[in-house]
Amino acid sequence: QVQLVESGGGLVQAGGSLRLSCAASGSIFRPNFMGWYRQAPGKQRDLVARIRSDSTTNYADSVKGRFTIYRDNAKNTVYLQMNSLKPEDTAVYYCNLIVYSIDYWGKGTLVTVSS
């Protein structure tokens, strides 16, 4: 049984920073992808960033240069450092793990950016 537990969301002013964390437990095999998606009210869930177990990364165009994803394989934890936050970054952020083509999701953490 794989579980993902997110932390680090909250309220921040525009231009501020937050760091999200997601700890995975259970049978975590490699290779795998860990990543973050977000869903704003009334919108679909979109990829923000993801990182493979060999640290290869990819980002949504809207966050390039502002967000950084990294991971600690020893702790099975992925982080998302979010800088220069904008009101349009407001959303529920979900942690995602893909192992052998199986998707696992966290429950989500709310990030609210005020203008």
CSV table of C-alpha atoms in Angstrom, one decimal:
chain,number,residue,atom,x,y,z
A,1,GLN,CA,0.0,0.0,0.0
A,2,VAL,CA,1.5,3.3,-1.1
A,3,GLN,CA,0.6,6.5,0.7
A,4,LEU,CA,1.5,10.0,-0.1
A,5,VAL,CA,1.4,12.7,2.6
A,6,GLU,CA,1.7,16.4,1.6
A,7,SER,CA,2.5,19.3,3.7
A,8,GLY,CA,3.5,23.0,3.3
A,9,GLY,CA,0.5,24.7,1.8
A,10,GLY,CA,-0.9,27.9,3.1
A,11,LEU,CA,-1.6,31.5,2.5
A,12,VAL,CA,1.1,33.8,1.1
A,13,GLN,CA,1.2,37.2,-0.5
A,14,ALA,CA,2.1,37.7,-4.2
A,15,GLY,CA,5.8,37.6,-4.6
A,16,GLY,CA,6.3,35.3,-1.6
A,17,SER,CA,7.6,31.8,-1.4
A,18,LEU,CA,6.4,28.4,-0.1
A,19,ARG,CA,7.8,24.9,0.0
A,20,LEU,CA,5.7,21.9,-0.4
A,21,SER,CA,6.8,18.4,0.7
A,22,CYS,CA,5.4,15.0,-0.1
A,23,ALA,CA,6.5,11.9,1.7
A,24,ALA,CA,5.8,8.5,0.1
A,25,SER,CA,5.6,5.3,2.1
A,26,GLY,CA,5.1,1.7,1.2
A,27,SER,CA,6.5,-0.2,-1.7
A,28,ILE,CA,8.4,2.5,-3.7
A,29,PHE,CA,10.2,0.8,-6.6
A,30,ARG,CA,12.5,2.5,-9.0
A,31,PRO,CA,12.4,3.9,-11.6
A,32,ASN,CA,9.6,6.1,-10.7
A,33,PHE,CA,8.3,9.6,-11.2
A,34,MET,CA,7.3,11.9,-8.4
A,35,GLY,CA,5.6,15.2,-9.1
A,36,TRP,CA,3.1,17.9,-8.4
A,37,TYR,CA,-0.2,18.7,-10.1
A,38,ARG,CA,-2.6,21.5,-9.3
A,39,GLN,CA,-6.2,22.2,-9.7
A,40,ALA,CA,-7.8,25.6,-9.4
A,41,PRO,CA,-11.6,25.9,-8.8
A,42,GLY,CA,-13.5,25.0,-12.0
A,43,LYS,CA,-10.4,23.9,-13.8
A,44,GLN,CA,-8.8,20.6,-14.7
A,45,ARG,CA,-5.8,19.2,-12.8
A,46,ASP,CA,-2.6,20.1,-14.6
A,47,LEU,CA,1.0,19.1,-14.2
A,48,VAL,CA,3.2,21.6,-12.4
A,49,ALA,CA,6.5,19.7,-12.3
A,50,ARG,CA,7.8,16.2,-12.0
A,51,ILE,CA,11.1,14.5,-11.3
A,52,ARG,CA,12.2,11.0,-12.2
A,53,SER,CA,14.2,8.9,-9.8
A,54,ASP,CA,17.4,9.8,-11.8
A,55,SER,CA,16.5,13.5,-11.1
A,56,THR,CA,15.4,14.3,-14.6
A,57,THR,CA,12.9,17.1,-14.4
A,58,ASN,CA,10.2,18.8,-16.4
A,59,TYR,CA,8.0,21.8,-15.7
A,60,ALA,CA,4.9,23.5,-16.9
A,61,ASP,CA,5.8,26.6,-18.9
A,62,SER,CA,3.9,28.8,-16.4
A,63,VAL,CA,6.2,27.9,-13.5
A,64,LYS,CA,9.6,27.7,-15.2
A,65,GLY,CA,12.1,29.9,-13.5
A,66,ARG,CA,10.0,30.3,-10.4
A,67,PHE,CA,9.4,26.7,-9.1
A,68,THR,CA,12.0,24.1,-8.4
A,69,ILE,CA,11.3,20.4,-7.9
A,70,TYR,CA,13.8,18.1,-6.1
A,71,ARG,CA,13.8,14.9,-4.3
A,72,ASP,CA,15.5,12.9,-1.6
A,73,ASN,CA,15.4,9.3,-2.7
A,74,ALA,CA,16.6,8.0,0.7
A,75,LYS,CA,13.5,9.5,2.3
A,76,ASN,CA,11.2,8.9,-0.7
A,77,THR,CA,10.3,12.6,-0.4
A,78,VAL,CA,9.7,15.2,-3.1
A,79,TYR,CA,9.8,18.9,-2.6
A,80,LEU,CA,8.5,21.8,-4.6
A,81,GLN,CA,10.1,25.2,-3.9
A,82,MET,CA,7.8,27.9,-5.1
A,83,ASN,CA,9.1,31.4,-5.5
A,84,SER,CA,7.7,34.6,-6.9
A,85,LEU,CA,4.2,33.3,-6.3
A,86,LYS,CA,1.3,34.9,-8.3
A,87,PRO,CA,-2.4,34.9,-7.5
A,88,GLU,CA,-2.9,32.6,-10.5
A,89,ASP,CA,-0.8,29.9,-8.7
A,90,THR,CA,-3.7,29.6,-6.2
A,91,ALA,CA,-4.9,26.0,-6.3
A,92,VAL,CA,-5.0,22.7,-4.5
A,93,TYR,CA,-1.6,21.0,-5.1
A,94,TYR,CA,-1.5,17.3,-5.4
A,95,CYS,CA,1.5,15.0,-5.0
A,96,ASN,CA,1.7,12.2,-7.6
A,97,LEU,CA,3.8,9.1,-7.8
A,98,ILE,CA,4.0,6.8,-10.8
A,99,VAL,CA,5.5,3.4,-10.3
A,100,TYR,CA,5.2,0.7,-13.1
A,101,SER,CA,2.5,2.9,-14.8
A,102,ILE,CA,0.4,3.0,-11.6
A,103,ASP,CA,-0.6,6.4,-10.4
A,104,TYR,CA,-0.8,7.2,-6.7
A,105,TRP,CA,-2.2,10.5,-5.4
A,106,GLY,CA,-2.0,12.5,-2.2
A,107,LYS,CA,-5.1,14.2,-0.7
A,108,GLY,CA,-3.9,17.7,-1.8
A,109,THR,CA,-2.7,20.8,0.0
A,110,LEU,CA,-4.2,24.2,-0.6
A,111,VAL,CA,-2.0,27.1,-1.7
A,112,THR,CA,-3.6,30.5,-1.7
A,113,VAL,CA,-1.7,33.5,-3.1
A,114,SER,CA,-3.2,36.9,-2.3
A,115,SER,CA,-2.7,40.0,-4.4
